[in-house]
Coordinates of C-alpha atoms and ligand atoms in Angstrom, one line a residue:
M16 CA 65.8 -55.3 -137.6
K17 CA 66.8 -52.8 -140.5
I18 CA 65.1 -50.9 -143.2
T19 CA 66.8 -48.9 -145.6
V20 CA 65.0 -45.9 -147.7
V21 CA 67.0 -44.7 -150.5
G22 CA 66.6 -41.1 -151.5
A23 CA 65.8 -38.6 -148.7
G24 CA 63.7 -36.2 -150.8
A25 CA 59.9 -35.9 -150.2
V26 CA 58.7 -39.5 -150.8
G27 CA 61.7 -41.2 -149.1
A28 CA 61.7 -39.0 -146.1
T29 CA 57.9 -39.3 -145.6
T30 CA 58.1 -43.2 -145.9
A31 CA 61.1 -43.1 -143.3
D32 CA 59.0 -40.7 -140.9
N33 CA 55.9 -43.0 -141.0
L34 CA 58.1 -46.0 -140.4
V35 CA 59.9 -44.5 -137.5
R36 CA 56.7 -43.1 -135.9
K37 CA 55.2 -46.6 -135.8
N38 CA 58.4 -48.3 -134.5
V39 CA 58.0 -50.6 -137.6
A40 CA 62.0 -51.6 -137.1
E41 CA 64.7 -50.7 -134.6
E42 CA 66.7 -48.8 -137.2
I43 CA 66.0 -47.1 -140.6
I44 CA 68.9 -46.2 -142.6
L45 CA 68.0 -43.1 -144.9
L46 CA 70.6 -42.7 -147.9
D47 CA 70.8 -39.9 -150.2
I48 CA 73.5 -39.0 -152.7
K49 CA 73.2 -35.3 -151.9
E50 CA 75.9 -34.6 -149.1
G51 CA 74.6 -34.0 -145.8
F52 CA 70.9 -34.2 -146.8
A53 CA 69.7 -37.5 -145.4
E54 CA 71.8 -36.7 -142.3
G55 CA 69.9 -33.7 -141.8
K56 CA 66.5 -35.0 -142.5
A57 CA 67.3 -38.0 -140.1
Q58 CA 68.4 -35.9 -137.2
D59 CA 65.1 -33.7 -137.9
M60 CA 63.1 -36.7 -137.6
M61 CA 64.9 -38.1 -134.3
Q62 CA 64.1 -34.7 -132.8
T63 CA 60.5 -35.5 -132.9
S64 CA 61.0 -38.9 -130.9
A65 CA 60.6 -37.1 -127.3
L66 CA 57.4 -35.6 -128.9
L67 CA 55.8 -38.5 -130.5
G68 CA 57.0 -41.3 -128.2
F69 CA 58.9 -43.5 -130.6
D70 CA 62.2 -45.6 -129.7
A71 CA 63.2 -46.5 -133.4
K72 CA 66.5 -45.0 -134.7
I73 CA 66.8 -43.3 -137.9
K74 CA 70.2 -42.5 -139.3
G75 CA 71.2 -40.6 -142.3
V76 CA 74.0 -41.4 -144.6
T77 CA 75.6 -40.0 -147.7
N78 CA 75.9 -42.8 -150.3
D79 CA 77.3 -45.1 -147.7
Y80 CA 76.1 -48.7 -148.6
L81 CA 78.1 -50.2 -146.0
A82 CA 75.6 -48.8 -143.3
T83 CA 72.9 -50.5 -145.1
A84 CA 74.3 -54.0 -144.5
G85 CA 71.8 -56.4 -143.2
S86 CA 68.7 -54.7 -144.3
T87 CA 65.6 -56.8 -144.5
V88 CA 63.7 -54.3 -146.6
A89 CA 64.8 -51.4 -148.9
V90 CA 62.6 -48.6 -150.4
I91 CA 64.0 -47.0 -153.4
T92 CA 62.7 -43.5 -154.0
S93 CA 65.9 -42.1 -155.5
G94 CA 65.3 -40.2 -158.8
I95 CA 63.7 -37.2 -160.3
P96 CA 60.0 -36.5 -159.5
R97 CA 57.4 -35.0 -162.2
K98 CA 57.2 -31.4 -162.8
P99 CA 53.8 -30.1 -163.9
G100 CA 52.9 -31.2 -167.4
M101 CA 55.3 -34.0 -167.4
T102 CA 54.3 -37.7 -167.4
R103 CA 55.8 -40.4 -165.4
E104 CA 57.1 -42.1 -168.4
E105 CA 59.2 -38.9 -169.3
L106 CA 61.6 -39.8 -166.2
I107 CA 62.8 -43.1 -167.7
G108 CA 66.2 -42.3 -168.9
T109 CA 67.5 -40.6 -165.6
N110 CA 65.8 -42.8 -163.2
A111 CA 66.8 -46.2 -164.9
N112 CA 70.6 -45.6 -164.3
I113 CA 70.0 -44.5 -160.8
V114 CA 67.5 -47.5 -159.8
K115 CA 70.0 -50.0 -161.6
T116 CA 72.9 -48.7 -159.6
V117 CA 71.1 -48.4 -156.2
V118 CA 69.8 -52.1 -156.5
E119 CA 73.1 -53.3 -157.0
N120 CA 74.6 -51.6 -154.2
L121 CA 72.0 -52.8 -152.0
I122 CA 72.4 -56.5 -152.9
K123 CA 76.1 -56.5 -152.6
H124 CA 75.5 -55.6 -148.7
S125 CA 72.4 -57.4 -148.1
P126 CA 71.7 -60.5 -150.2
E127 CA 68.6 -61.5 -148.6
I128 CA 66.8 -58.1 -149.1
I129 CA 63.2 -57.3 -150.4
I130 CA 63.1 -54.5 -152.6
L131 CA 60.2 -52.0 -152.7
I132 CA 60.4 -49.8 -155.9
V133 CA 58.8 -46.4 -155.9
S134 CA 60.6 -44.4 -158.5
N135 CA 58.9 -43.8 -161.7
P136 CA 57.9 -44.7 -164.1
M137 CA 57.5 -47.3 -161.5
D138 CA 56.4 -50.6 -163.3
T139 CA 59.2 -50.1 -165.7
M140 CA 61.7 -49.4 -162.9
T141 CA 60.5 -52.7 -161.1
Y142 CA 61.0 -54.6 -164.1
L143 CA 64.5 -53.5 -164.4
A144 CA 65.3 -53.8 -160.9
L145 CA 64.0 -57.6 -161.3
K146 CA 65.8 -58.2 -164.7
S147 CA 69.1 -56.3 -163.8
S148 CA 69.4 -57.9 -160.2
G149 CA 68.3 -61.5 -161.1
L150 CA 66.7 -61.7 -157.5
P151 CA 63.8 -64.0 -157.1
K152 CA 60.5 -62.3 -158.4
N153 CA 59.1 -62.3 -155.1
R154 CA 61.4 -60.1 -153.6
I155 CA 61.2 -57.1 -155.9
I156 CA 57.8 -55.3 -155.5
G157 CA 56.6 -52.2 -157.0
M158 CA 54.6 -49.4 -155.2
G159 CA 51.8 -47.7 -157.2
G160 CA 48.5 -49.6 -156.8
A161 CA 48.4 -49.1 -153.0
L162 CA 48.7 -45.4 -153.5
D163 CA 46.1 -45.3 -156.5
S164 CA 43.8 -47.6 -154.5
A165 CA 44.1 -45.1 -151.6
R166 CA 43.2 -42.1 -153.9
F167 CA 40.2 -44.2 -155.6
K168 CA 38.9 -44.7 -151.9
Y169 CA 39.3 -41.1 -151.1
Q170 CA 37.3 -40.2 -154.2
I171 CA 34.4 -42.7 -153.2
S172 CA 34.5 -41.6 -149.7
D173 CA 34.2 -37.7 -150.7
K174 CA 31.4 -38.7 -152.9
L175 CA 29.3 -40.9 -150.8
N176 CA 30.4 -39.0 -147.5
A177 CA 31.7 -42.2 -146.2
S178 CA 34.7 -43.3 -144.2
A179 CA 37.5 -44.3 -146.5
N180 CA 38.2 -47.1 -144.0
D181 CA 35.0 -48.7 -144.6
L182 CA 35.5 -48.9 -148.4
N183 CA 36.9 -51.9 -150.3
A184 CA 38.3 -50.7 -153.8
I185 CA 41.3 -51.4 -155.8
V186 CA 43.1 -50.1 -158.9
I187 CA 44.9 -52.6 -161.1
G188 CA 47.2 -52.1 -164.2
G189 CA 50.0 -49.9 -165.0
H190 CA 50.9 -46.8 -162.4
G191 CA 50.2 -44.3 -165.1
D192 CA 47.5 -41.6 -165.7
T193 CA 46.2 -43.5 -168.6
T194 CA 46.8 -46.9 -167.9
M195 CA 45.5 -47.5 -164.4
I196 CA 42.2 -49.3 -163.8
P197 CA 40.0 -48.1 -160.9
L198 CA 37.7 -51.2 -160.6
I199 CA 34.6 -49.3 -159.6
K200 CA 32.3 -52.0 -160.5
H201 CA 34.0 -54.2 -157.7
A202 CA 34.1 -51.5 -155.2
T203 CA 32.0 -52.1 -152.1
W204 CA 31.0 -49.9 -148.9
N205 CA 31.2 -52.4 -146.1
S206 CA 30.2 -55.3 -148.5
V207 CA 27.5 -53.3 -150.3
P208 CA 28.4 -52.5 -154.0
V209 CA 29.0 -48.9 -154.2
A210 CA 27.1 -48.8 -157.5
D211 CA 24.2 -49.0 -155.4
F212 CA 24.7 -45.6 -154.2
L213 CA 26.1 -43.9 -157.5
T214 CA 24.9 -42.9 -160.9
E215 CA 26.9 -44.1 -163.8
E216 CA 28.0 -40.3 -164.3
E217 CA 29.2 -40.3 -160.6
E218 CA 31.0 -43.6 -161.1
Q219 CA 32.8 -42.3 -164.2
E220 CA 33.8 -38.8 -162.3
I221 CA 35.2 -40.8 -159.7
V222 CA 37.3 -43.0 -162.0
K223 CA 38.4 -40.2 -163.9
K224 CA 39.5 -38.2 -160.7
T225 CA 41.4 -41.2 -159.6
M226 CA 43.2 -41.6 -162.7
V227 CA 44.5 -37.9 -162.7
G228 CA 45.0 -38.0 -159.1
G229 CA 48.6 -37.6 -159.2
A230 CA 48.8 -35.1 -162.0
T231 CA 46.2 -32.9 -160.4
L232 CA 48.6 -32.7 -157.3
T233 CA 51.6 -32.1 -159.2
A234 CA 49.8 -29.0 -161.0
L235 CA 48.7 -27.8 -157.7
I236 CA 52.1 -28.3 -155.8
G237 CA 54.4 -27.8 -158.4
T238 CA 56.1 -31.5 -158.1
S239 CA 54.8 -34.8 -157.3
A240 CA 52.9 -35.5 -154.0
W241 CA 54.6 -37.2 -151.1
Y242 CA 52.4 -37.8 -148.1
A243 CA 50.0 -40.5 -149.5
P244 CA 53.1 -42.2 -151.5
G245 CA 55.2 -42.3 -148.5
A246 CA 52.2 -43.7 -146.4
A247 CA 51.6 -46.3 -148.9
A248 CA 55.4 -47.5 -149.3
A249 CA 55.4 -47.6 -145.3
A250 CA 52.3 -49.8 -145.0
M251 CA 53.6 -52.0 -147.6
V252 CA 56.9 -52.3 -145.6
E253 CA 54.8 -52.9 -142.4
S254 CA 53.0 -55.9 -144.1
I255 CA 56.5 -57.3 -144.9
V256 CA 58.1 -56.9 -141.6
H257 CA 55.2 -58.0 -139.5
N258 CA 54.2 -60.6 -141.7
Q259 CA 50.8 -59.2 -142.0
N260 CA 49.5 -61.1 -145.1
K261 CA 47.8 -57.8 -146.3
L262 CA 46.1 -57.4 -149.8
F263 CA 47.8 -54.5 -151.7
T264 CA 47.8 -53.9 -155.6
A265 CA 51.4 -54.0 -156.3
S266 CA 53.5 -54.1 -159.5
V267 CA 54.9 -57.9 -159.7
Y268 CA 56.3 -60.3 -162.3
L269 CA 53.7 -61.9 -164.2
E270 CA 54.3 -65.4 -165.8
G271 CA 50.8 -66.0 -167.5
E272 CA 48.6 -64.6 -164.6
Y273 CA 46.0 -62.1 -165.7
G274 CA 46.9 -63.3 -169.3
Q275 CA 50.3 -61.5 -169.2
E276 CA 53.9 -62.5 -169.4
D277 CA 57.4 -61.0 -168.8
I278 CA 56.0 -57.9 -167.3
N279 CA 55.6 -56.2 -164.0
I280 CA 52.2 -54.6 -163.5
G281 CA 49.8 -53.8 -160.8
V282 CA 47.9 -56.9 -159.7
P283 CA 46.2 -57.8 -156.3
V284 CA 48.9 -59.8 -154.1
I285 CA 49.4 -60.7 -150.6
I286 CA 52.5 -59.1 -148.9
N287 CA 54.3 -60.9 -146.0
N288 CA 57.9 -61.6 -144.9
K289 CA 58.5 -63.5 -148.1
G290 CA 57.9 -60.2 -150.2
W291 CA 55.0 -60.6 -152.5
D292 CA 53.6 -64.1 -151.4
R293 CA 51.0 -64.9 -154.0
I294 CA 48.6 -63.1 -156.7
V295 CA 45.1 -63.2 -156.0
P296 CA 42.8 -63.9 -158.8
M297 CA 39.9 -61.7 -159.9
N298 CA 36.8 -62.3 -162.0
L299 CA 37.2 -59.4 -164.5
S300 CA 34.6 -58.3 -167.1
A301 CA 35.4 -58.5 -170.7
E302 CA 35.6 -54.6 -170.6
E303 CA 38.1 -54.9 -167.7
E304 CA 40.2 -57.6 -169.2
E305 CA 40.5 -55.3 -172.3
L306 CA 41.4 -52.5 -170.2
F307 CA 44.4 -54.6 -168.6
K308 CA 45.6 -55.7 -172.0
A309 CA 45.6 -52.3 -173.1
S310 CA 47.6 -51.2 -170.0
A311 CA 50.1 -54.1 -170.1
D312 CA 50.7 -53.1 -173.8
A313 CA 51.7 -49.5 -172.7
V314 CA 53.8 -50.6 -169.8
R315 CA 55.6 -53.1 -172.3
K316 CA 56.3 -50.4 -174.7
M317 CA 58.0 -48.5 -171.9
N318 CA 60.0 -51.6 -170.8
D319 CA 61.2 -51.8 -174.7
V320 CA 63.0 -48.3 -174.1
L321 CA 65.2 -50.0 -171.5
Y322 CA 66.1 -52.5 -174.2
A323 CA 66.4 -49.9 -177.0
E324 CA 68.8 -47.7 -174.7
G325 CA 70.9 -50.6 -173.8
V326 CA 70.0 -50.6 -169.9
L327 CA 68.8 -54.1 -170.4
K328 CA 70.2 -56.8 -172.9
K329 CA 67.9 -59.3 -174.2
Ligands
NAD27 N1 55.2 -45.1 -157.3 C1 54.4 -43.9 -156.9 O1 53.4 -44.1 -156.4 C2 55.2 -42.5 -156.5 C3 54.7 -41.6 -155.9 C4 55.3 -40.4 -155.7 C5 56.7 -40.3 -156.4 N2 57.2 -41.3 -157.2 C6 58.6 -41.1 -157.6 O2 59.5 -41.1 -156.5 C7 60.8 -40.6 -156.8 C8 61.1 -39.6 -155.8 O3 60.1 -38.5 -155.8 P1 60.4 -37.4 -154.8 O4 59.3 -36.4 -154.8 O5 60.7 -38.0 -153.5 O6 61.6 -36.8 -155.3 P2 62.7 -35.9 -154.5 O7 63.4 -35.0 -155.6 O8 62.2 -35.0 -153.4 O9 63.7 -36.9 -153.9 C9 64.6 -37.7 -154.8 C10 65.9 -37.9 -154.1 O10 66.6 -38.7 -154.6 C11 68.1 -38.5 -154.4 N3 68.8 -39.1 -155.3 C12 69.0 -39.0 -156.8 N4 69.8 -39.9 -157.2 C13 70.2 -40.6 -156.1 C14 71.0 -41.8 -156.1 N5 71.8 -42.3 -157.2 N6 71.4 -42.4 -154.8 C15 70.8 -42.0 -153.8 N7 69.7 -40.9 -153.9 C16 69.6 -40.2 -154.9 C17 68.1 -36.9 -154.7 O11 69.2 -36.4 -154.1 C18 66.5 -36.6 -154.1 O12 67.0 -36.3 -152.5 C19 60.4 -40.0 -158.4 O13 60.9 -40.9 -159.4 C20 58.7 -39.9 -158.4 O14 58.2 -39.8 -159.6 C21 56.6 -42.3 -157.2

């Protein structure tokens, strides 16, 4: 079993590091366009194997797609990240061309591949990957909600002084500071609604902190975060490779589900060896439905840029 990670930067390298430590596949190919960069990162990680006890192999390559041939899954992290003050949406022009080319190259050598998109603006990049490749919809998955949901659980656990592992809480909608929807009213602490332990103000504080979670880190670090994004991508790959049927919020193509069509946006899905297998319906309140519709409108506006700039044709 081979997994490819495209982009050996902060998120790509962290994804590969998580995958190799857990022996998720025998071989991981780390590919970057920068000469020698992926090779160096891969060697550094391989030199931890005697310390951490893994047997999986990680190989770095410079833009060599032949080395990716026969990959079961690819994670695409190539592209530019946010700088302080930037939105994810401002990355669209540069990252669209990168993502489109990378997808073409991957499919050429691995026609059966399942592709996980991380590059931002992620919902739009996932839509682009699907539309430009013509792959079956279940084999193109966007990673954003898995990260946002983990950040949501972190904020709840911090407030309740509880283990994040005892929480059930998800974020749906677009992967943007203003488009994501942390579903606080559905969140539970070992089946008990977290609302039972929080005031309305505390709930709103958690929601707000979750929504600006990425921007908060970008301001502190100077570039976008990588530990949680890398861990989230690796967890989704593991669910594919080991056919775990885990539920994640992921950006998938909707054809009427959640009242939306012709869009990739975050909804709860089951992830297994088919890619995303099925969408899990939820009973949303009228207010949550309204937020989801507004979120979809914002994502669709971003997708329109792809058509306006000629990256995609109607
Ligand atoms: N979806 C999410 O939840 C999420 C979370 C964090 C970051 N991101 C996004 O992930 C992307 C990567 O972030 P990062 O912090 O790792 O950035 P980074 O700059 O550290 O790494 C990006 C890497 O991509 C490489 N690259 C550029 N063009 C390439 C190409 N054509 N082929 C192969 N490699 C190429 C660069 O050389 C660089 O090493 C950004 O778009 C960022 O916004 C998404």
